[in-house]
Coordinates of C-alpha atoms in Angstrom, one line a residue:
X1 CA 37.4 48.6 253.5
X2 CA 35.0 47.4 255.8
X3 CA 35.9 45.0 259.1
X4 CA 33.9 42.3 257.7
X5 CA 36.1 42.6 253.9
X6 CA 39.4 42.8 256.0
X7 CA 38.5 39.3 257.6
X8 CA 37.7 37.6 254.5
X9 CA 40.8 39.1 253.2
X10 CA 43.1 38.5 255.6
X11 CA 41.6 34.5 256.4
X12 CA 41.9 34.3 252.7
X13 CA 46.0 35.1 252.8
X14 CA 45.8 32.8 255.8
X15 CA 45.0 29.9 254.1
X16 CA 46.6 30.3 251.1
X17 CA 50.1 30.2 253.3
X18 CA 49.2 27.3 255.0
X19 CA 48.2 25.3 252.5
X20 CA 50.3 22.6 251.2
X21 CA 49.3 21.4 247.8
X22 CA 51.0 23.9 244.9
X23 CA 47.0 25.4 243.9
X24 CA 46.9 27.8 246.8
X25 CA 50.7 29.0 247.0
X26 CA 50.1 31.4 244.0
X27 CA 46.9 33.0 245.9
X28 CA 47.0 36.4 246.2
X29 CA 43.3 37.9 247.6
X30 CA 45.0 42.0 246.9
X31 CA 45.7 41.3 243.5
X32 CA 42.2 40.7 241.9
X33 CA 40.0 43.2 244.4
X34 CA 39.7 46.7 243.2
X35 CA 37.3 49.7 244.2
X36 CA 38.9 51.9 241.4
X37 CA 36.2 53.4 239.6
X38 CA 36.9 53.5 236.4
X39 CA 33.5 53.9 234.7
X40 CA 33.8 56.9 232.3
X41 CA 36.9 55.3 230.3
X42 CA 36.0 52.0 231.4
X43 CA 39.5 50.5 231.8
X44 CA 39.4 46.7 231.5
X45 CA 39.2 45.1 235.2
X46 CA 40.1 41.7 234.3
X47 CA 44.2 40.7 235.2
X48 CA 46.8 41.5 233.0
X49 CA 46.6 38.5 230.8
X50 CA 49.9 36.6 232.6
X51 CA 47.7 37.0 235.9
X52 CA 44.6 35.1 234.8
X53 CA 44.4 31.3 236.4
X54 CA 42.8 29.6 233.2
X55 CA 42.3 31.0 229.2
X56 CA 39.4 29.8 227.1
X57 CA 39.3 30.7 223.9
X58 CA 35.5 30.3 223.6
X59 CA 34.9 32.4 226.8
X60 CA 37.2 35.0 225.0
X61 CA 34.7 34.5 221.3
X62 CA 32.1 35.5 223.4
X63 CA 32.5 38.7 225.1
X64 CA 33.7 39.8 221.7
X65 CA 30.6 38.7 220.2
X66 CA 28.5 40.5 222.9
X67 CA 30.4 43.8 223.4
X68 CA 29.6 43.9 219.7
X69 CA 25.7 43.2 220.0
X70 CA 26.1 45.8 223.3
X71 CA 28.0 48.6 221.5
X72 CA 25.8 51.5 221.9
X73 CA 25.3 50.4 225.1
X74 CA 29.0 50.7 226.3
X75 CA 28.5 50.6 230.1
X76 CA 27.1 47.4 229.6
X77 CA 29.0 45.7 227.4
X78 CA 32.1 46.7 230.1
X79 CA 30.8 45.4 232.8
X80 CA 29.8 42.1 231.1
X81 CA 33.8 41.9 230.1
X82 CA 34.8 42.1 233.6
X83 CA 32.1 39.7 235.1
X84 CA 31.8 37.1 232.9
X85 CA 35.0 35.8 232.6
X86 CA 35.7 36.4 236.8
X87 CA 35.7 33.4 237.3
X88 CA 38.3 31.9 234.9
X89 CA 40.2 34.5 235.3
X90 CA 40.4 34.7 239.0
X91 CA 39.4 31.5 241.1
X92 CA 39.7 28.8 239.0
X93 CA 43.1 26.5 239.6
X94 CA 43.4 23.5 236.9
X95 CA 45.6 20.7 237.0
X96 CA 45.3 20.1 233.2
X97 CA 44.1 17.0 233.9
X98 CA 41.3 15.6 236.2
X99 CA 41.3 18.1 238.8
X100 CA 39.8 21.6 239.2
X101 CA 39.6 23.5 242.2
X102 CA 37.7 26.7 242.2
X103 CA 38.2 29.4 245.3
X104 CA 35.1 31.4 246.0
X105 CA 36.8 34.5 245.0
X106 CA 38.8 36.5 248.4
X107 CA 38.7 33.0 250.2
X108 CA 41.3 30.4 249.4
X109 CA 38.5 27.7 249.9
X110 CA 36.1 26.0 247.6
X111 CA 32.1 25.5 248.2
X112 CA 30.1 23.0 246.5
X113 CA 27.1 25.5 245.6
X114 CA 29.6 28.7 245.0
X115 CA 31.9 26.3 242.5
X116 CA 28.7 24.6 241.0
X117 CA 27.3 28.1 240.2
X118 CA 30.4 29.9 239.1
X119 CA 30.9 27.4 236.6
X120 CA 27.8 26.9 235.4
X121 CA 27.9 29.9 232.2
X122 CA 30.5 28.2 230.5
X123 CA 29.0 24.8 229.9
X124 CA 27.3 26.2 227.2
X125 CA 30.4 26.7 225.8
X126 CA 32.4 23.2 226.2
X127 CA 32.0 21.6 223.5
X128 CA 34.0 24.8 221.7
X129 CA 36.9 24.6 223.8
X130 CA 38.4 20.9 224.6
X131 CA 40.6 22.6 227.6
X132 CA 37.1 24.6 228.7
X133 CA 35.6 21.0 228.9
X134 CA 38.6 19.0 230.6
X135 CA 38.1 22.0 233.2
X136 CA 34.8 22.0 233.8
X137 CA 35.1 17.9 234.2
X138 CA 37.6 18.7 236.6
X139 CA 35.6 20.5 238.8
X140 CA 33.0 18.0 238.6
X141 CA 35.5 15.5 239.6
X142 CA 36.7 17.4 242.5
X143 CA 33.2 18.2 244.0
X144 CA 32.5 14.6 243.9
X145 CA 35.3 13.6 245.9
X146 CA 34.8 16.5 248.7
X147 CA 31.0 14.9 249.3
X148 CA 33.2 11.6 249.3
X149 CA 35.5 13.4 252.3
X150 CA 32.4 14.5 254.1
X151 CA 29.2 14.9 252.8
X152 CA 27.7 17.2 255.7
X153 CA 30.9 19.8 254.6
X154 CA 30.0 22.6 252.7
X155 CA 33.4 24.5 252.2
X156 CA 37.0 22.5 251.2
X157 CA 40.5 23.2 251.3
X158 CA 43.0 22.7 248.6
X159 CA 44.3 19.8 250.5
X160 CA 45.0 19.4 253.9
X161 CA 45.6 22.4 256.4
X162 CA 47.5 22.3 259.5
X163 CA 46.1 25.8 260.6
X164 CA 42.2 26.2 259.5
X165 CA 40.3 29.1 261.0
X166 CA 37.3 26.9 262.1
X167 CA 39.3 23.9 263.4
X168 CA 38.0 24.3 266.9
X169 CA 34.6 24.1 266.0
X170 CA 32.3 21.9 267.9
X171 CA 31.6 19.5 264.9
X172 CA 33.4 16.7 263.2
X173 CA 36.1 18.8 261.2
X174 CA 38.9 17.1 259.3
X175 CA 42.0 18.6 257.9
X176 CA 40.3 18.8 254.2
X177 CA 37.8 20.9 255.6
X178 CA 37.3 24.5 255.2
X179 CA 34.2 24.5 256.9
X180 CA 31.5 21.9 258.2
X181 CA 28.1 23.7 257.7
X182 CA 25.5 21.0 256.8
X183 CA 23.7 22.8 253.8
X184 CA 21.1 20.7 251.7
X185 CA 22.1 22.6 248.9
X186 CA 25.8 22.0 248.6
X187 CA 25.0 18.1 247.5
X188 CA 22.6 19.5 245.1
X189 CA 24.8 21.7 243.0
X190 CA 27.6 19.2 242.3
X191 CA 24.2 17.5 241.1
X192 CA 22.9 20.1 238.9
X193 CA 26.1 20.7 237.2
X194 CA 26.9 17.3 236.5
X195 CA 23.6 16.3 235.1
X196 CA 24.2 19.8 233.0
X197 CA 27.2 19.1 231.5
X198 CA 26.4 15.7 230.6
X199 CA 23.3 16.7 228.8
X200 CA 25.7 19.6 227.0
X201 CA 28.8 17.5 226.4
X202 CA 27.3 13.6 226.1
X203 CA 30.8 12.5 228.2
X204 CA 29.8 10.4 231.0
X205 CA 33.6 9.7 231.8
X206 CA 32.7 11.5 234.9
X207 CA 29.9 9.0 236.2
X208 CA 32.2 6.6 237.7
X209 CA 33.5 5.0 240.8
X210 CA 33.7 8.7 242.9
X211 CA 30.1 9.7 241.4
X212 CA 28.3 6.3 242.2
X213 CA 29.8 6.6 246.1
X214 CA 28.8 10.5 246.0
X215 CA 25.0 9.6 245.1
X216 CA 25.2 6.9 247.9
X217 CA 26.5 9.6 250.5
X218 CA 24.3 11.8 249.7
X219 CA 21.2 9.4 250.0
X220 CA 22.4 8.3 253.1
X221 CA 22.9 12.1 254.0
X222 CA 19.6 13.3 252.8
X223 CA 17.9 9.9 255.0
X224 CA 19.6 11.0 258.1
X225 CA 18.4 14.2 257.5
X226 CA 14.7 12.8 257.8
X227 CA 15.0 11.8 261.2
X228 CA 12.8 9.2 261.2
X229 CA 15.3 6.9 263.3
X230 CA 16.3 10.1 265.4
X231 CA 18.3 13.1 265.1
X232 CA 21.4 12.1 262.9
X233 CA 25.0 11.9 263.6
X234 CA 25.3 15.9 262.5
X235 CA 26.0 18.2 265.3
X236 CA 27.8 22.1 265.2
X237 CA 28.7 24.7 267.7
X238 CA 31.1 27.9 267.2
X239 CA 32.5 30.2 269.4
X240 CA 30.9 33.3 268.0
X241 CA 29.7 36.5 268.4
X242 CA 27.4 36.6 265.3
X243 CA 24.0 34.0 266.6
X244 CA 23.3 32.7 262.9
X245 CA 26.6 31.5 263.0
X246 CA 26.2 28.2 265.6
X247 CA 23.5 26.2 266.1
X248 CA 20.9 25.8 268.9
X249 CA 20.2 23.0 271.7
X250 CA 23.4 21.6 271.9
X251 CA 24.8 22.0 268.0
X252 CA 21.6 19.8 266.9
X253 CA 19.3 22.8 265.8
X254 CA 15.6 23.4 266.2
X255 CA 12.8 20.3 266.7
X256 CA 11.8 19.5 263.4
X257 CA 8.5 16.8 263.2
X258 CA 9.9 14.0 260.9
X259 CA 7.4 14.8 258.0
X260 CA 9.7 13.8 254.5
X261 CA 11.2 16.7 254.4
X262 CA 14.9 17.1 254.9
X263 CA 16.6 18.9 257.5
X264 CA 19.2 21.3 256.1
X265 CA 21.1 23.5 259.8
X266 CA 22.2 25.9 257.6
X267 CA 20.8 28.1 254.9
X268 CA 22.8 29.2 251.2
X269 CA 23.6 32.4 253.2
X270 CA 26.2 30.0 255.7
X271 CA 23.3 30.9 258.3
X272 CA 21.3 29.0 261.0
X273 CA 18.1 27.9 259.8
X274 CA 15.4 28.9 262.0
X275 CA 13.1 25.7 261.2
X276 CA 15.0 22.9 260.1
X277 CA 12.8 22.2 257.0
X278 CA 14.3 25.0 254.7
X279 CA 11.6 24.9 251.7
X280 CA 13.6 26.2 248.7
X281 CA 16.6 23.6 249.5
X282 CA 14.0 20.7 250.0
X283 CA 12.7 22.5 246.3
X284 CA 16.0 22.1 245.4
X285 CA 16.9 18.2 246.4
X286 CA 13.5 16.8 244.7
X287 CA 14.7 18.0 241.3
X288 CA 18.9 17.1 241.8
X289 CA 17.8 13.6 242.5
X290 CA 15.6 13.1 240.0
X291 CA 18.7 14.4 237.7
X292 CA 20.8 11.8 239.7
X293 CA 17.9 9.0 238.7
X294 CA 18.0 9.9 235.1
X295 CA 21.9 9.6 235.3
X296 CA 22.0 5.9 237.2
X297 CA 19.4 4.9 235.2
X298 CA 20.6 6.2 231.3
X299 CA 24.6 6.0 232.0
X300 CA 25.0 3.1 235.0
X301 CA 22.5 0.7 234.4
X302 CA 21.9 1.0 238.4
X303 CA 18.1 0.9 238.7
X304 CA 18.1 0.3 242.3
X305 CA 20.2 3.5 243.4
X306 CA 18.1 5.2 240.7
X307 CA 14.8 3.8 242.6
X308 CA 16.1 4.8 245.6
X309 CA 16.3 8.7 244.7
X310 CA 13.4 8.7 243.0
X311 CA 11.4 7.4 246.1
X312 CA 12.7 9.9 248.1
X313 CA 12.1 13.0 245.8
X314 CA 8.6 11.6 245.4
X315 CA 8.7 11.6 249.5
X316 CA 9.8 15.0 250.1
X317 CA 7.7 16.3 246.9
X318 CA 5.2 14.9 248.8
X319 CA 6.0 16.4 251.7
X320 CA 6.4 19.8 250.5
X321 CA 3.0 20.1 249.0
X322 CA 1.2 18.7 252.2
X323 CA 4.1 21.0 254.9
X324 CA 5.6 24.3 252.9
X325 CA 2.4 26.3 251.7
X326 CA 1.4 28.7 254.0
X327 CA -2.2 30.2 253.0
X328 CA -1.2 34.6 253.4
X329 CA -3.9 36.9 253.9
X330 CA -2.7 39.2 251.4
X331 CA -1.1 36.9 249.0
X332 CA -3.4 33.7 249.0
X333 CA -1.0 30.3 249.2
X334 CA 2.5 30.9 249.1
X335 CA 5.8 29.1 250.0
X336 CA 6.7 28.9 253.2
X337 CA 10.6 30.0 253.4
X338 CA 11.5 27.8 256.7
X339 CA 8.6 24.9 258.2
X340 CA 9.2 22.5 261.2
X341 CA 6.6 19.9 260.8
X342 CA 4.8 21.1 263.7
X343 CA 2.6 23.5 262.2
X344 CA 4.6 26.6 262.4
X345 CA 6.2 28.7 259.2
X346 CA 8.9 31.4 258.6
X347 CA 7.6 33.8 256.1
X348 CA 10.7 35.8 254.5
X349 CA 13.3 35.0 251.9
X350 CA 17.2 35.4 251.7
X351 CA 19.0 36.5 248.5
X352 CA 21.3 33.4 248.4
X353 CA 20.3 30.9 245.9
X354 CA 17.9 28.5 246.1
X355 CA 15.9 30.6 248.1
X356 CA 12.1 30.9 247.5
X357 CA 12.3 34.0 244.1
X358 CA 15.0 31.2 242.6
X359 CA 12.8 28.8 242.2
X360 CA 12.1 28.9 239.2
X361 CA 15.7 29.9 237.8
X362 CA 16.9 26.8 238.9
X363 CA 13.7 24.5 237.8
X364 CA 12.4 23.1 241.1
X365 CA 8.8 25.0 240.2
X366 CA 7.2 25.9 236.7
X367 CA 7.1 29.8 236.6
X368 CA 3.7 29.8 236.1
X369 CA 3.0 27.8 239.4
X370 CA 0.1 30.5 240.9
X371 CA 1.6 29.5 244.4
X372 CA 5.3 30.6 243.1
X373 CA 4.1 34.1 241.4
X374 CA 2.1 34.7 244.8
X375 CA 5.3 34.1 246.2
X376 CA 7.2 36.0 244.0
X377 CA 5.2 39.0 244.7
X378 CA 5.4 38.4 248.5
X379 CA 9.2 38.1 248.6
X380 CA 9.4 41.1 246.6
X381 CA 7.6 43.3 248.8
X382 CA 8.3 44.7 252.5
X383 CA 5.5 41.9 254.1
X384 CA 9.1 40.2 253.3
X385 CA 11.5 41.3 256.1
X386 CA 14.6 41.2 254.1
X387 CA 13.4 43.2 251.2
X388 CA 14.4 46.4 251.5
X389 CA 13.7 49.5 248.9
X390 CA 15.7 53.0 249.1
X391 CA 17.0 55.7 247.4
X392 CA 18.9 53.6 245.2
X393 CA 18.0 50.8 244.7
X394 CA 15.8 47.8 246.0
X395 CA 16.2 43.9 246.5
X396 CA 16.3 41.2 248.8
X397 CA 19.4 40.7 251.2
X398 CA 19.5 38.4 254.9
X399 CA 20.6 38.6 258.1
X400 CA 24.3 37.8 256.4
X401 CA 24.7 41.1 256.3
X402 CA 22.2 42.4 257.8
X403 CA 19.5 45.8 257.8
X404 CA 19.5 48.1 254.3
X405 CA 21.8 45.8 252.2
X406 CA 20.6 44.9 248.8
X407 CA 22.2 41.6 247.3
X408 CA 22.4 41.9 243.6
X409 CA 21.7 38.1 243.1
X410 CA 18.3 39.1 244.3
X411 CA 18.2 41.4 241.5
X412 CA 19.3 38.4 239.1
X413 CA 16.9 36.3 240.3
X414 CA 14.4 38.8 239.7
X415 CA 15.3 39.2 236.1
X416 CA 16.0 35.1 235.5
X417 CA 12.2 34.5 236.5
X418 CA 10.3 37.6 234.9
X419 CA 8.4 38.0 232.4
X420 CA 7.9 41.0 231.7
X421 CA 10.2 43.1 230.0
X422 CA 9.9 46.2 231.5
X423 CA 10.6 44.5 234.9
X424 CA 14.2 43.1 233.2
X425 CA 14.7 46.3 232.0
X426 CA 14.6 47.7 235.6
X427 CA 16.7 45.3 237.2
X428 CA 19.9 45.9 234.3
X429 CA 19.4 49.8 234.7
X430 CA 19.3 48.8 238.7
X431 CA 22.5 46.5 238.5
X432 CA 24.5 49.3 236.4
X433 CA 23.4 51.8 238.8
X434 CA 24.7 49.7 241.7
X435 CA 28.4 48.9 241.3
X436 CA 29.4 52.0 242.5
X437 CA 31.5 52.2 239.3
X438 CA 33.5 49.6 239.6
X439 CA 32.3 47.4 236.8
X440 CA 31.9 44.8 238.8
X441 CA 29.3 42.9 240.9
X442 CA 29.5 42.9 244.8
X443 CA 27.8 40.5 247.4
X444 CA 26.0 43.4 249.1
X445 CA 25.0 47.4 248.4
X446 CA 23.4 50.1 250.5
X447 CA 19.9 50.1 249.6
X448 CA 20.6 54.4 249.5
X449 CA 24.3 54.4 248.7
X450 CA 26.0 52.0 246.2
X451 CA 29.6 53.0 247.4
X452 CA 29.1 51.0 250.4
X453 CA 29.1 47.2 249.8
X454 CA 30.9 44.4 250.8
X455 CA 33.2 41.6 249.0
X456 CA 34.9 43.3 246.0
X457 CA 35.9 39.9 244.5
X458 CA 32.7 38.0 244.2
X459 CA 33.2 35.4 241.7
X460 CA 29.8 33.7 242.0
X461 CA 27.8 36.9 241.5
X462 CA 29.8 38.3 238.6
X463 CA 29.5 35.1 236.7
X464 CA 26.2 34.8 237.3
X465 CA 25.6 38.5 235.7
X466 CA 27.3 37.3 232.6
X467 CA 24.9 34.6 232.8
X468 CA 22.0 36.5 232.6
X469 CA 23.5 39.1 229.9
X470 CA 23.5 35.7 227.7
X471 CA 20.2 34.5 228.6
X472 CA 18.5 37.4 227.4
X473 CA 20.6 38.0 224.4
X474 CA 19.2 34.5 223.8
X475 CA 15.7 35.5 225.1
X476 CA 16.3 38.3 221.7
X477 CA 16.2 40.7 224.3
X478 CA 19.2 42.8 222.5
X479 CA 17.4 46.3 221.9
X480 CA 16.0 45.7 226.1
X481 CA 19.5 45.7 226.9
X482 CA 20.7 48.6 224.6
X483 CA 18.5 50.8 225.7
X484 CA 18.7 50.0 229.8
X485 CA 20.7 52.5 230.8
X486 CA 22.5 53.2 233.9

């Protein structure tokens, strides 16, 4: 196990005994990791059915249905049992009634994007499983009222924690906290899945009190953010060794020009941003408040908050078309990754999601945008300084992690926005290869050796494999996936 797993492991067993509130007493981060590899009799890796956190009965129709469709491809349809129901099975804590709170997998904490996206798969499926749906409305619940604690937070506790790990951080922390990293993203996912579920489910019990003060936070967030009345009330500093992990020139980050864009400090990744203006997160907002708009408008009969998100997505739209593109000599016009206003642009991508390739996953650009396949093709490539191709496999990682180390959401993304179905093809051989026979996803591999990765218990990125299995099963992609073998 490597010193960086032992960390997240050991903060994770931290937490869960100092928390007070019952959800994280029962945490455990040894008893859902495994390295066993157990690929030639493929021995289930889901918990003994006693062990799992929450049972749907829909989640369980459906990996019978698709180990049926996968049969002759039996790797496959094994590692979609294990991945697709991680989350469920492993991170998710529910109350049984209007509260769900969702670890990230070996930490005892919950993020708004990580809990946003682990979720996400089984929407489709709530309207087959009343307890599935009271969960999922849960969670929506409980990400509303952590942007209500502190919309600059990205990470929550359970409840509040007399020891945290990042309490002497140079920032405003409170005891809710699990971490105050100001991430544009993390008051866009509660966003995404809210506006999701109510277009799946029609219940708009959820758009009350908490969501109408959330979509006031974040405005006022997002505003502050601008700095068009100066630099915001956000600051952070850490005591660290690792640089990406603090923030420069006094905890208030980088000069950044006010433009209409939106400062974000920290990247999906839990990194520094180098410019302030992260493009794929400023992607990212335009489209979550225009979901907001639609909500206020259709469900709360509030047409001025609604004009107010509007106007600013049309603001930083704006701004993104006349700030992120960045005219390549090899490429022609691409996105930017990172801008500052001031003329000067960052030209790489990061695995995490949104970044640049997961544009068009998650909506913010049509796939056929020319500037978004030229992109594409850039981030893809080793003009990109976080791509990185070996022996085994090849993929975008960050500085995270660091030199040679795939992420296999880079992979994911790569499939979600292809066209081309020898490229899919690729990436599920790739992503079977990969696992080191574990069945499972992992944050990061060795671009040459599979057996060295980090983070065993990934919720987010197993979920999101299942994710993809379905989507191209609904694509009819059946016979691409029956015949991708590892």
């Amino acid at each position: 196990m490597n010193q960086r797993l032992k960390f997240f492991a050991g903060a994770a067993v931290m937490l869960a005994l100092s928390a007070n509130v019952a959800q994280a007493k029962d945490f455990d981060a040894q008893k859902y990791i495994t390295h066993a590899k157990d690929a030639t009799a493929f021995v289930s890796k889901r918990p003994a059915e006693s062990e799992r956190l929450f049972r749907s009965d829909a989640v369980e129709k459906k990996i019978k249905e698709v180990k049926k469709l996968l049969k002759d491809n039996k790797y496959l349809a094994w590692m979609f049992e294990n991945c697709f129901p991680n989350t469920i099975d492993t991170t998710v804590h529910f109350d049984g009634k209007d509260d769900t709170f969702v670890y990230t997998g070996d930490i005892a904490a919950m993020w708004l994007r990580d809990s946003g996206a682990q979720v996400w798969p089984y929407v489709q499926l709530a309207n087959k499983d009343p307890e599935l749906k009271k969960m999922l409305r849960g969670v929506i619940l409980r990400q509303l009222k952590c942007i209500n604690i502190d919309p600059y937070a990205n990470a929550f506790n359970p409840g509040p924690l007399e020891d945290n790990p990042w309490a002497s951080d140079l920032t405003d922390m409170k005891p809710e906290l699990h971490e105050r990293k100001y991430e544009i993203d993390s008051l866009c996912y509660p966003l995404r899945l809210a506006y999701h579920y109510w277009q799946v489910t029609g219940d708009t019990s959820v758009f009350g009190d908490e969501w109408k003060a959330a979509v006031k936070n974040i405005l006022k967030t997002f505003r502050e953010q601008q700095r068009k009345n100066g630099l915001g009330p956000y600051k952070f500093q850490r005591k660290t060794e690792r640089q990406l992990d603090t923030v420069c020139n006094d905890g208030l980050g980088a000069p950044a020009k006010p433009c209409g864009l939106i400062c974000s400090f920290f990247r999906p990744s839990d990194d520094a941003t180098t410019y302030l203006y992260l493009v794929p997160s400023n992607f990212m907002a335009v489209s979550s408040l225009r979901k907001a708009a639609e909500i206020l408008t259709k469900v709360n009969n509030d047409a001025a908050t609604a004009g107010e998100c509007t106007a600013l997505a049309e603001e930083v739209a704006e701004a993104l078309q006349k700030h992120a593109i960045y005219n390549h000599p090899k490429y022609g016009k691409i996105y930017a990754f990172e801008v500052d206003g001031y003329g000067n642009y960052n030209l790489m991508d990061d695995a995490n999601v949104p970044s640049l390739l997961a544009m068009a996953y998650l909506g913010d650009v049509d796939i056929n945008d020319p500037i978004y396949q030229n992109t594409r093709r850039f981030v893809w490539s080793e003009d990109n300084p976080y791509f990185f191709r070996g022996s085994k496999g090849e993929g975008i990682g960050g500085p995270h992690i660091g030199y040679d180390m795939v992420w296999p959401m880079s992979i994911m993304m790569k499939a979600f926005t292809s066209q081309d179905d020898a490229e899919i093809k690729w990436c599920i051989e790739t992503l079977q290869r990969t696992d080191a026979g574990t069945g499972l996803m992992h944050e990061s591999f060795n671009k040459n050796n599979p057996d060295n990765y980090t983070r065993p218990w990934f919720a987010w990125q197993n979920t999101l494999f299942g994710e993809l299995i379905l989507k191209l099963i609904d694509d009819g992609k059946v016979d691409l996936l029956v015949n991708a073998k590892r």
